[in-house]
Amino acid sequence: MRNLLPLISSHNAHPGGRSALTCRFRCGDACFKETPNTSDNEYAGDIIARAVSRRSMMRTAAVVTVAAAAGTAALTGPNTPRAEAAALAGHGHKPHPPHKPAPSGARGLRFSPVAPNKNDKVTVPDGYGQNVVIRWGEPILRGAPAFNPEKQTAKAQAGQFGYNNDFLSLLPLRGERGRQVLVANHEYTDEVLMFRGYDPANPTREQVEIAWAAHGLSVVVVQEESRTGKLGAVTRHPLNRRLTATSEFRVTGPAAGSPLLRTSADRTGRKVLGTLNNCAGGTTPWGTTLHGEENFNQYFANGTTAMHKRYGIGSGATERKWERFDRRFDLAKEPNEANRFGWVVELDPYDPDSTPRKRTALGRFKHEAAEPRLTADGRPVVYMGDDEKFDYLYKFVSSKQMKKGTSRAAREHNLTLLDEGTLYVAKLTGDSPVAEIDGSGKLPNDGEFDGSGVWIPLATGTTSHVPGMTADEVYVYTRQAGDKVGATKMDRPEDVEPSPRTGRVYVALTNNSDRGKEGKAPADEANPRNGNKHGQVLELAENWDDPTGDGFAWRLFLVAGDPDDPSTYFAGFPKERVSPISCPDNVAFDAHGNLWISTDGNQLGSHDGLFGVATQGDRRGELKQFLTVPTGAETCGPVIQDRRVLVAVQHPGEVDGASVEKPASTWPDGPGKIVRPSVVAVWRKDGRDIGV
Ligand code: FEO
Ligand code: CA
Ligand code: CA
Ligand code: CA
């Protein structure tokens, strides 16, 4: 049921709902700078004509209609992620105690929704418990010391859990009862909340090196408690691992070795030190994890070229001043170094000696996430959003089929799947008259924001499909390739998730305060609100039997905001029965086929949170809030298993004017303790499954 508590008024000055501190450290103040996409972007021409076949469009449109009418899966194909989710769940079940009747809702969403609030804690539904699984600074590698905020060192941090956990993945661990492998992204660092007395104008070398070590990825084995869904970290497990801003990564795929990727330190263009700003990601059906390098631009000083600008790299010094300590962050000295970031990284968490790879076939942009699904004939398709106002939605289709099983031969083969295939960008067309899309969010006369789309091919292997660009250029300057082929300018495409039940694909579009401003793209049917504060969730249907997959049908599933706001839409579900939601960011599915959405930058005066919504049946669109996060924090990395919900509480206490000396949050350890980004598990106190 919708909670009727009055909303608390927002004091956020930032157009996207975040504090200025978040903008400064997370995105390099992207919103206050010129939008990087200034392309006219109207050329569609021959490429679209080649890509669209009227027949394939009608086929996909028919699939959507059938699926909607039946409320069941109309799309076929291997359901590996779902099988994996089933395999992941169900360890250590105990007989269930008697219980009260559960609140109503779709199966998996039967909980009493949490009200919007500003609590400085993780607030969960009645009957649910929670625990901190792991905090920033907890030692995970052999020899790493216990966390001491007053005695931080780069060496210690390199063996400890990193800062600002974002994407999370839980993978099965065979042969070790009740254990799973947790993989986490560490998107960025908040120096003013990490170091007492931090002087932004004069960071010390040690502080900079700690920040390098606090970025990157963590692999840490976790142990579950058999009676609840509680999880705890297993320190010093042989699979535990840290990868940082200075670890070695291999560059693979069609652009590996390109002159555009060579630097004075790496004349091969195939070896990069570090991964940066890993935001969301994905888990592959072959047991690896994918990690998007997002706002990498902010780490590079002295950008000079048009392509530096197209990627939002500024012409001056950086906020963190890393260029003073390593010349590769100064583009006046190493103009190609920035080209080595902005990729999707693939990690094999089961091989602690493996070198993770940057997959050039998936293109270079501000990768939010990378979520795969298999085609009907077993080839991976990876969906990806470029999180910038007016940037694009992409997919990659591999030319190779996944091999099943865990044999060495299968694993080695599967580690090549993301190196060969075709990269596409999306163009969406509405089916309602343009005059009916007035920028207010008012539904057009056919009752839906919907239409058709095409995937425009950009490159296949070493063949470019973009006139005037080589394949290397398409991969390294993918944004420019999208500009040239007339891709649709979207409202900040964030996480993209295919439903393991229906195959329909869900895209979180977080907001776009510049939509409709003078000189900027106006509202269109897929992005129907000017000055879009709250974002929307797009649903699209592919034809999984068509290997080229070039046509799709789409409609808006949610248009976010306060349900009392007439511009909102919840898949047609009665609005008085849903929770308010703002700024959808990360998306995940549970085993019941419900979509879970975490938010970044709530504009309705509440803290950010996590929501669940049915995507099928007569409760389709019934959105319910499951939790809220502490002051200043963003909800990231949701993983929904049968017995637990896992979230990354990112940047708690990140409020303007806050510092170590003047904290805005005391989460998770209370007054007098430094605020620490942490992973939280939420589970039912009666030991039953979530929401049933
Ligand atoms: Fe790192 Fe697009 O959020
Ligand atoms: Ca329409
Ligand atoms: Ca995000
Ligand atoms: Ca996701």
XYZ file of C-alpha atoms and ligand atoms in Angstrom:
698
model
C 0.000 0.000 0.000
C 1.094 3.515 -0.644
C 2.325 5.161 2.471
C 0.565 8.418 3.130
C 3.269 10.096 5.178
C 3.835 13.628 3.921
C 6.997 13.945 1.882
C 9.821 15.844 3.416
C 10.850 18.860 1.368
C 14.114 18.603 -0.493
C 16.965 21.003 0.015
C 19.114 19.651 -2.745
C 20.558 22.408 -4.877
C 21.760 20.094 -7.586
C 19.466 19.543 -10.576
C 19.935 15.777 -10.389
C 19.083 15.549 -6.698
C 22.551 14.860 -5.357
C 24.676 17.041 -3.109
C 27.389 19.183 -4.665
C 29.890 16.951 -2.859
C 28.631 13.960 -4.799
C 28.967 15.858 -8.053
C 32.500 16.894 -7.219
C 33.854 13.491 -6.309
C 31.645 11.125 -8.322
C 31.181 12.755 -11.715
C 33.677 15.614 -11.733
C 30.779 18.128 -11.644
C 29.436 16.816 -14.961
C 26.034 18.468 -14.507
C 27.511 21.916 -14.132
C 29.552 21.619 -17.301
C 28.528 21.767 -20.908
C 26.697 18.631 -22.014
C 29.278 16.619 -23.990
C 26.772 15.604 -26.668
C 26.445 18.663 -28.875
C 25.977 16.626 -32.057
C 23.182 17.455 -34.483
C 22.735 13.766 -34.753
C 20.191 13.607 -37.502
C 21.940 11.421 -40.037
C 20.304 8.028 -40.165
C 20.404 7.359 -43.881
C 21.491 4.137 -45.454
C 22.547 2.467 -42.246
C 19.060 2.469 -40.786
C 17.503 1.498 -44.098
C 19.819 -1.504 -44.122
C 19.165 -2.318 -40.489
C 15.383 -2.171 -40.453
C 13.373 -4.838 -42.069
C 9.698 -4.175 -41.807
C 9.103 -7.855 -41.189
C 11.383 -8.043 -38.151
C 9.759 -4.920 -36.690
C 6.321 -6.417 -36.964
C 7.526 -9.664 -35.460
C 8.925 -7.999 -32.366
C 5.862 -5.798 -31.998
C 3.703 -8.916 -32.105
C 5.832 -10.531 -29.410
C 5.189 -7.611 -27.059
C 1.456 -7.733 -27.665
C 1.237 -11.455 -27.059
C 3.373 -11.279 -23.939
C 1.308 -8.439 -22.520
C -1.986 -10.136 -23.277
C -0.995 -13.463 -21.816
C 0.956 -12.010 -18.917
C 3.414 -14.837 -19.435
C 6.724 -15.391 -21.131
C 6.297 -15.210 -24.861
C 10.005 -15.241 -25.606
C 12.028 -18.387 -25.599
C 15.698 -19.139 -25.149
C 18.057 -20.490 -22.531
C 17.322 -19.086 -19.119
C 20.771 -19.443 -17.681
C 20.705 -16.444 -15.325
C 17.490 -17.750 -13.797
C 18.958 -21.248 -13.423
C 21.921 -19.644 -11.757
C 19.691 -17.662 -9.405
C 17.927 -20.891 -8.468
C 21.258 -22.630 -7.909
C 22.441 -19.720 -5.766
C 19.470 -19.856 -3.476
C 18.237 -22.507 -1.136
C 21.346 -23.354 0.878
C 20.745 -24.495 4.405
C 16.952 -24.193 4.592
C 15.489 -25.070 7.969
C 11.894 -26.043 8.752
C 9.853 -22.845 8.906
C 8.207 -21.674 12.111
C 4.492 -20.789 12.056
C 3.910 -17.257 10.827
C 1.352 -14.473 10.422
C -0.329 -14.051 7.042
C 1.987 -12.091 4.744
C 1.027 -8.650 3.409
C -0.562 -8.742 -0.032
C 1.386 -8.255 -3.233
C 2.868 -10.173 -6.119
C 4.767 -13.274 -5.029
C 8.192 -12.068 -3.896
C 6.828 -8.615 -3.023
C 4.596 -9.469 -0.074
C 6.058 -7.070 2.478
C 4.792 -3.869 4.106
C 6.384 -1.031 2.150
C 8.839 1.264 3.880
C 7.704 4.885 4.056
C 9.798 7.679 2.547
C 12.068 8.950 5.326
C 15.347 10.605 6.226
C 16.588 8.086 8.787
C 20.343 7.840 9.164
C 20.195 4.079 8.887
C 19.013 1.314 6.592
C 15.248 1.080 7.136
C 13.659 -2.262 6.215
C 10.088 -3.649 6.318
C 8.544 -5.013 9.517
C 9.713 -8.539 10.204
C 13.006 -8.111 8.370
C 16.502 -8.054 9.858
C 19.773 -6.746 8.483
C 23.496 -6.952 8.976
C 26.573 -5.215 7.632
C 28.396 -7.806 5.535
C 31.565 -5.825 4.996
C 32.724 -2.213 5.441
C 35.237 -0.027 3.685
C 38.683 -0.874 5.113
C 37.973 -4.353 6.474
C 40.969 -6.582 5.733
C 40.272 -9.250 3.120
C 43.765 -10.349 2.113
C 46.315 -12.227 4.183
C 48.600 -9.784 5.994
C 46.290 -6.779 5.697
C 45.886 -4.921 9.007
C 42.627 -4.084 10.779
C 41.145 -0.767 9.645
C 42.419 2.272 11.505
C 41.070 5.518 10.046
C 43.825 7.521 11.738
C 46.602 5.331 10.361
C 45.621 4.632 6.789
C 48.310 3.588 4.358
C 48.192 2.658 0.674
C 49.715 -0.730 1.484
C 46.996 -1.472 4.053
C 44.201 -0.299 1.747
C 45.432 -2.553 -1.060
C 44.553 -5.542 1.145
C 41.319 -4.087 2.509
C 37.802 -3.703 1.083
C 37.730 -0.573 -1.096
C 35.692 2.626 -0.851
C 32.222 3.399 -2.213
C 30.925 -0.057 -3.045
C 28.605 0.009 -6.050
C 27.821 -3.062 -8.214
C 27.586 -6.370 -6.341
C 27.488 -9.917 -7.651
C 27.080 -13.133 -5.671
C 28.374 -16.272 -7.357
C 28.109 -19.886 -6.213
C 31.094 -21.541 -4.533
C 31.042 -25.275 -5.027
C 32.358 -27.535 -2.311
C 32.192 -24.966 0.484
C 28.856 -25.256 2.212
C 26.903 -22.057 2.742
C 29.503 -19.938 1.000
C 29.315 -17.679 -2.033
C 31.725 -15.362 -3.796
C 30.941 -11.651 -3.482
C 32.359 -9.349 -6.152
C 32.091 -5.582 -5.578
C 32.938 -2.435 -7.514
C 34.536 0.521 -5.738
C 33.445 3.398 -7.894
C 35.280 6.377 -6.456
C 36.727 7.982 -3.328
C 35.436 10.812 -1.109
C 38.709 12.217 0.188
C 37.068 14.759 2.516
C 35.185 11.936 4.261
C 38.215 9.594 4.349
C 41.060 11.755 5.647
C 41.059 13.965 8.721
C 42.295 17.452 7.776
C 42.201 16.775 4.039
C 43.396 19.782 2.026
C 41.853 19.542 -1.454
C 44.421 21.966 -2.893
C 47.347 19.927 -1.615
C 46.690 16.203 -1.350
C 49.708 14.257 -0.131
C 51.266 11.419 -2.093
C 50.147 8.944 0.580
C 46.536 10.172 0.364
C 46.595 9.868 -3.431
C 48.052 6.377 -3.274
C 45.428 5.355 -0.693
C 42.762 6.612 -3.095
C 44.280 4.547 -5.926
C 44.158 1.483 -3.696
C 40.578 2.241 -2.583
C 39.314 2.258 -6.197
C 38.745 -0.850 -8.292
C 37.210 -4.202 -7.448
C 37.056 -6.626 -4.517
C 36.479 -10.357 -4.512
C 35.599 -11.713 -1.070
C 34.090 -15.026 -0.045
C 31.044 -14.723 2.208
C 29.498 -17.231 4.600
C 25.787 -17.424 5.304
C 24.204 -18.136 8.643
C 21.935 -21.134 8.198
C 18.920 -19.840 10.197
C 18.672 -16.457 8.484
C 19.869 -14.825 5.311
C 22.666 -13.144 7.266
C 26.034 -13.015 5.495
C 29.530 -12.449 6.832
C 32.865 -11.971 5.083
C 35.468 -14.744 5.173
C 38.773 -12.979 5.510
C 41.893 -14.397 3.886
C 40.104 -16.897 1.646
C 42.332 -17.905 -1.308
C 39.812 -16.449 -3.766
C 39.791 -13.062 -2.030
C 41.326 -10.424 -4.179
C 41.756 -6.680 -4.672
C 42.210 -4.964 -8.004
C 42.993 -1.262 -7.854
C 43.883 1.780 -9.952
C 47.388 0.350 -10.345
C 46.722 -3.381 -10.995
C 47.480 -4.816 -14.416
C 44.650 -5.239 -16.931
C 44.832 -6.695 -20.442
C 43.164 -5.019 -23.408
C 41.474 -7.513 -25.741
C 39.180 -7.524 -28.751
C 39.303 -5.737 -32.090
C 40.844 -2.444 -30.888
C 43.544 -4.049 -28.701
C 46.936 -2.772 -29.817
C 45.442 0.163 -31.720
C 47.714 3.218 -32.003
C 44.907 5.090 -30.214
C 45.622 2.970 -27.118
C 49.415 3.235 -27.061
C 51.316 5.359 -24.551
C 54.942 5.908 -23.690
C 54.612 3.349 -20.873
C 52.802 0.777 -23.041
C 53.862 0.759 -26.657
C 51.764 -2.352 -27.284
C 48.390 -0.717 -26.504
C 47.453 -3.944 -24.729
C 48.406 -3.462 -21.090
C 46.754 -0.903 -18.819
C 47.366 -0.156 -15.180
C 44.129 0.123 -13.272
C 40.397 0.322 -13.583
C 38.549 3.497 -12.566
C 35.051 4.567 -11.564
C 33.521 1.104 -11.753
C 29.857 1.803 -11.389
C 27.409 -1.014 -12.047
C 28.105 -4.223 -13.928
C 26.754 -7.644 -14.692
C 27.146 -11.350 -14.056
C 27.631 -13.625 -17.059
C 26.015 -17.055 -17.512
C 29.555 -18.463 -17.778
C 30.513 -17.321 -14.279
C 32.459 -14.116 -14.766
C 31.605 -10.557 -13.801
C 31.455 -7.410 -15.911
C 32.338 -3.966 -14.577
C 31.534 -0.645 -16.258
C 34.162 2.108 -16.159
C 31.905 5.146 -15.884
C 33.001 8.723 -15.108
C 36.662 8.103 -15.973
C 36.935 11.593 -17.474
C 37.302 13.250 -14.064
C 40.696 11.641 -13.391
C 42.410 13.212 -16.413
C 43.805 16.748 -16.542
C 44.479 19.073 -19.461
C 42.229 17.598 -22.129
C 42.890 19.190 -25.489
C 41.094 17.343 -28.287
C 37.518 17.324 -29.528
C 37.255 13.688 -28.429
C 38.480 14.568 -24.930
C 35.620 17.081 -24.861
C 33.048 14.616 -26.229
C 33.893 12.417 -23.235
C 33.625 15.306 -20.774
C 37.342 15.648 -20.022
C 38.111 19.175 -18.864
C 40.954 21.398 -19.984
C 42.348 22.162 -16.523
C 43.548 20.425 -13.365
C 41.473 17.643 -11.764
C 39.729 17.662 -8.396
C 41.965 14.930 -6.979
C 45.231 16.230 -8.514
C 46.478 12.771 -9.422
C 48.296 14.304 -12.396
C 50.814 15.718 -9.911
C 51.806 12.219 -8.837
C 51.611 10.183 -12.058
C 52.168 11.848 -15.431
C 49.776 9.494 -17.204
C 46.851 11.419 -15.704
C 48.062 14.555 -17.515
C 46.764 14.370 -21.076
C 49.114 17.140 -22.192
C 51.837 14.558 -21.569
C 49.969 11.319 -22.392
C 47.027 12.185 -24.675
C 46.047 8.529 -25.207
C 45.952 7.451 -21.567
C 42.285 8.411 -21.201
C 41.456 6.163 -24.188
C 42.454 3.215 -22.004
C 39.539 3.845 -19.634
C 35.794 3.848 -20.313
C 35.623 0.123 -21.104
C 33.787 -2.885 -19.775
C 36.123 -5.037 -17.685
C 35.598 -8.804 -17.447
C 36.876 -10.557 -14.326
C 37.100 -14.281 -13.617
C 36.538 -14.359 -9.850
C 37.280 -18.087 -9.690
C 40.866 -17.614 -10.888
C 42.718 -15.332 -8.478
C 45.772 -15.334 -10.752
C 43.910 -14.245 -13.879
C 44.467 -10.824 -15.430
C 41.110 -9.075 -15.955
C 40.412 -7.855 -19.469
C 39.114 -4.620 -20.925
C 36.791 -5.690 -23.751
C 37.125 -3.240 -26.632
C 34.392 -4.936 -28.697
C 31.839 -3.461 -26.245
C 32.832 0.097 -27.077
C 34.122 2.985 -25.024
C 31.818 5.383 -23.225
C 30.695 6.104 -19.662
C 29.657 2.529 -19.075
C 27.103 2.278 -16.322
C 26.623 -1.479 -16.490
C 26.803 -4.484 -18.809
C 24.133 -7.106 -18.416
C 24.149 -10.224 -20.607
C 21.495 -12.595 -21.851
C 21.804 -15.479 -24.306
C 20.172 -15.577 -27.744
C 18.060 -18.579 -28.675
C 21.172 -20.192 -30.166
C 23.314 -19.502 -27.094
C 25.254 -16.358 -28.017
C 25.634 -13.606 -25.439
C 23.952 -10.257 -25.960
C 25.200 -7.541 -23.613
C 23.082 -4.435 -22.910
C 24.814 -1.222 -21.926
C 23.887 2.355 -21.024
C 26.088 5.436 -21.402
C 25.252 7.487 -18.325
C 25.297 11.051 -19.551
C 22.454 13.394 -20.407
C 21.541 12.882 -24.082
C 23.779 9.862 -24.571
C 22.896 6.476 -25.902
C 21.799 2.904 -25.300
C 23.942 0.112 -26.783
C 24.137 -3.623 -27.183
C 26.807 -6.080 -28.241
C 25.941 -9.414 -29.843
C 28.663 -12.046 -29.793
C 29.335 -14.147 -32.880
C 30.254 -17.115 -30.664
C 28.107 -19.546 -28.717
C 28.655 -20.152 -25.026
C 29.947 -23.598 -24.077
C 28.183 -25.147 -21.114
C 29.972 -26.670 -18.139
C 32.964 -25.746 -16.057
C 35.707 -27.690 -17.852
C 38.902 -25.798 -18.527
C 38.193 -25.890 -22.284
C 34.699 -24.429 -21.782
C 35.965 -21.715 -19.467
C 38.780 -20.734 -21.822
C 36.386 -20.610 -24.756
C 33.842 -18.549 -22.836
C 36.503 -16.006 -21.943
C 36.684 -15.143 -25.670
C 32.924 -14.579 -26.153
C 33.084 -10.829 -25.642
C 35.902 -10.270 -28.124
C 34.049 -11.042 -31.371
C 30.691 -9.762 -32.519
C 28.750 -6.659 -33.479
C 28.272 -3.462 -31.499
C 24.959 -1.636 -31.977
C 23.401 1.617 -30.819
C 19.657 2.184 -30.345
C 17.331 4.450 -32.281
C 13.789 4.705 -30.899
C 10.735 6.044 -32.713
C 7.404 6.784 -31.053
C 4.142 5.625 -32.594
C 2.083 8.628 -31.488
C 1.931 11.940 -33.375
C 4.792 14.216 -32.333
C 2.252 16.929 -31.423
C 0.847 14.657 -28.682
C 4.216 14.578 -26.876
C 4.112 17.998 -25.272
C 6.949 17.588 -22.749
C 4.632 17.510 -19.724
C 4.463 13.729 -19.440
C 0.790 13.683 -20.481
C 0.025 10.325 -22.070
C -0.667 10.447 -25.801
C -4.104 9.455 -27.106
C -3.164 5.800 -27.637
C -2.600 5.601 -23.860
C 1.075 4.660 -23.894
C 4.512 6.036 -24.514
C 5.574 3.346 -26.957
C 6.908 2.622 -30.397
C 9.513 0.705 -32.318
C 13.261 0.790 -32.526
C 16.253 -0.357 -34.464
C 19.670 -1.452 -33.394
C 22.050 0.358 -35.742
C 25.265 -1.628 -36.264
C 28.452 0.324 -35.552
C 31.169 -2.265 -36.102
C 31.635 -6.004 -36.507
C 35.122 -7.203 -35.607
C 37.542 -5.073 -37.583
C 34.845 -3.859 -40.026
C 33.341 -0.436 -39.376
C 29.739 0.259 -40.372
C 30.067 3.982 -39.729
C 30.987 6.133 -42.721
C 34.167 8.104 -42.137
C 35.313 6.112 -39.101
C 37.683 3.149 -38.918
C 36.726 0.217 -36.689
C 39.380 1.300 -34.155
C 37.799 4.743 -34.055
C 34.316 3.287 -33.604
C 35.450 1.293 -30.574
C 37.564 4.019 -28.973
C 35.286 6.954 -29.877
C 31.981 5.129 -29.676
C 30.044 8.244 -28.679
C 31.060 9.883 -31.953
C 29.948 6.773 -33.869
C 26.534 7.041 -32.183
C 26.348 10.723 -33.123
C 27.075 9.947 -36.769
C 24.374 7.306 -37.167
C 21.601 9.281 -35.479
C 21.182 7.318 -32.237
C 18.398 8.491 -29.892
C 19.485 10.932 -27.217
C 18.279 9.438 -23.955
C 17.737 10.721 -20.391
C 20.922 9.255 -18.862
C 20.782 5.505 -19.581
C 21.895 3.690 -16.449
C 21.560 0.001 -15.705
C 19.915 -2.297 -18.260
C 18.559 -5.705 -17.262
C 16.937 -8.467 -19.303
C 14.190 -10.373 -17.488
C 15.210 -14.006 -17.029
C 11.473 -14.873 -17.213
C 10.270 -13.016 -20.300
C 13.424 -11.821 -22.036
C 12.066 -8.286 -22.052
C 14.786 -5.742 -21.360
C 14.448 -2.935 -18.783
C 16.436 0.289 -19.003
C 16.691 2.743 -16.097
C 16.787 6.340 -17.365
C 17.671 8.304 -14.278
C 16.758 11.944 -15.116
C 17.732 14.797 -17.414
C 17.257 18.331 -16.140
C 18.385 19.688 -19.535
C 15.732 17.943 -21.666
C 13.877 20.597 -23.628
C 16.169 23.465 -22.629
C 17.060 25.946 -25.324
C 19.499 24.381 -27.765
C 18.956 20.886 -26.338
C 16.852 17.995 -27.595
C 13.149 18.371 -26.712
C 10.955 15.668 -25.197
C 10.238 12.665 -27.407
C 8.019 9.652 -26.800
C 10.758 7.641 -25.028
C 11.935 10.666 -23.013
C 8.601 12.446 -22.647
C 9.230 15.065 -19.960
C 11.135 18.300 -20.373
C 13.349 19.159 -17.384
C 12.984 15.505 -16.368
C 13.625 15.345 -12.602
C 12.557 11.821 -11.735
C 13.434 9.581 -14.694
C 11.662 6.607 -16.268
C 12.055 2.881 -16.895
C 11.872 1.681 -20.491
C 10.803 -1.832 -21.443
C 11.851 -3.302 -24.762
C 11.218 -6.617 -26.470
C 13.708 -8.332 -28.736
C 13.116 -11.186 -31.070
C 15.422 -13.746 -29.518
C 15.165 -16.082 -32.523
C 16.578 -13.450 -34.850
C 20.354 -13.586 -34.611
C 20.841 -10.078 -36.001
C 18.225 -8.732 -33.572
C 18.038 -5.411 -35.374
C 14.438 -4.435 -34.631
C 12.622 -4.118 -31.317
C 9.438 -2.810 -29.784
C 9.439 -0.599 -26.717
C 7.179 1.174 -24.236
C 7.685 3.047 -20.991
C 7.060 0.782 -18.016
C 7.328 3.460 -15.322
C 7.439 7.242 -15.474
C 8.805 7.992 -11.999
C 7.858 10.591 -9.403
C 5.239 11.189 -6.738
C 2.162 9.207 -7.810
C 0.099 12.351 -7.160
C 2.038 14.037 -9.964
C -0.061 13.610 -13.128
C 3.052 13.056 -15.244
C 3.807 9.743 -13.513
C 2.838 6.334 -14.854
C 3.103 2.901 -13.262
C 2.334 0.550 -16.168
C -1.327 1.467 -15.739
C -1.519 0.177 -12.132
C -3.690 2.320 -9.776
C -1.418 5.093 -8.605
C -2.916 5.368 -5.124
C -1.455 1.922 -4.420
C 2.221 2.478 -5.289
C 5.251 3.971 -3.520
C 6.762 7.239 -4.755
C 10.050 6.723 -6.620
C 12.631 9.098 -8.063
C 15.773 8.613 -10.167
C 15.899 4.889 -11.013
C 19.495 3.751 -11.395
C 20.359 0.069 -10.850
C 17.967 -2.720 -11.772
C 17.913 -6.434 -10.936
C 15.465 -9.331 -11.149
C 14.384 -11.799 -8.510
C 13.559 -15.429 -9.248
C 9.827 -14.577 -9.395
C 10.328 -12.205 -12.326
C 9.908 -8.998 -10.289
C 12.080 -6.035 -11.164
C 13.986 -4.391 -8.313
C 15.071 -0.796 -8.759
C 17.522 1.194 -6.671
C 17.593 4.970 -6.822
C 20.245 7.683 -7.002
C 19.287 11.242 -6.133
C 15.739 11.112 -4.831
C 14.012 14.399 -5.682
C 11.001 13.815 -3.429
C 12.634 14.674 -0.126
C 13.307 11.128 1.052
C 16.540 9.230 1.215
C 17.322 6.907 -1.677
C 16.029 3.382 -1.603
C 15.255 0.044 -3.167
C 11.901 -0.860 -4.710
C 10.340 -4.002 -6.135
C 7.728 -4.060 -8.903
C 5.848 -6.838 -10.673
C 6.387 -6.865 -14.444
C 3.663 -9.408 -15.310
C 0.126 -10.304 -14.326
C -2.563 -8.123 -12.829
C -0.151 -6.566 -10.356
C 2.167 -5.346 -13.126
C 3.274 -1.843 -12.107
C 2.575 -2.281 -8.377
C 5.742 -0.649 -7.075
C 6.676 -1.099 -3.401
C 9.550 0.379 -1.456
C 11.654 -2.249 0.317
C 14.291 -0.153 2.048
C 15.866 3.257 2.436
C 19.553 4.068 2.992
C 21.278 6.463 5.437
C 21.886 10.196 5.060
C 23.685 11.221 1.869
C 23.858 7.657 0.558
C 22.837 6.078 -2.716
C 21.430 2.563 -3.002
C 23.585 0.434 -5.286
C 24.288 -3.094 -6.431
C 21.069 -4.817 -5.491
C 21.229 -8.607 -5.565
C 17.931 -10.363 -4.883
C 18.206 -13.982 -3.789
C 15.386 -16.076 -2.382
C 16.564 -15.600 1.186
C 18.242 -12.213 1.125
C 18.508 -8.835 -0.480
C 22.002 -7.433 -0.734
C 22.630 -3.715 -1.244
C 25.725 -1.555 -1.425
C 25.291 1.584 0.656
C 27.390 4.020 -1.322
C 28.681 7.424 -0.181
C 26.846 7.635 3.180
C 27.365 11.078 4.738
C 28.167 12.704 1.384
C 26.445 15.983 2.143
C 27.730 19.447 1.323
C 30.034 20.760 4.045
C 30.581 17.336 5.625
C 34.054 16.113 6.498
C 35.699 13.623 8.844
C 35.596 16.334 11.513
C 31.986 17.315 10.745
C 30.213 14.116 9.708
C 26.689 14.260 8.286
C 26.129 10.576 9.005
C 27.345 8.241 11.714
C 26.377 5.078 9.861
C 27.112 2.218 10.288
C 28.941 2.285 13.633
C 27.411 5.230 15.487
C 28.671 8.523 16.924
C 32.419 8.984 17.145
C 33.124 6.448 14.412
C 34.035 7.351 10.835
C 31.251 6.894 8.267
C 31.963 3.869 6.077
C 30.408 2.745 2.792
C 29.352 -0.865 3.403
C 27.464 -3.821 1.984
C 24.246 -4.749 3.824
C 22.275 -8.002 3.760
C 18.530 -7.878 4.525
C 16.630 -11.046 5.406
C 13.474 -12.237 7.083
C 13.677 -12.766 10.796
C 11.479 -15.852 10.537
C 13.925 -17.465 8.112
C 11.459 -17.554 5.229
C 12.053 -16.350 1.703
C 11.861 -12.653 0.802
C 8.354 -11.396 0.050
C 6.451 -14.671 -0.035
Fe 27.748 5.678 -11.241
Fe 25.510 6.220 -13.473
O 25.938 6.015 -11.725
Ca 2.165 5.831 -28.148
Ca 24.849 4.006 -10.830
Ca 21.755 -4.663 -12.871
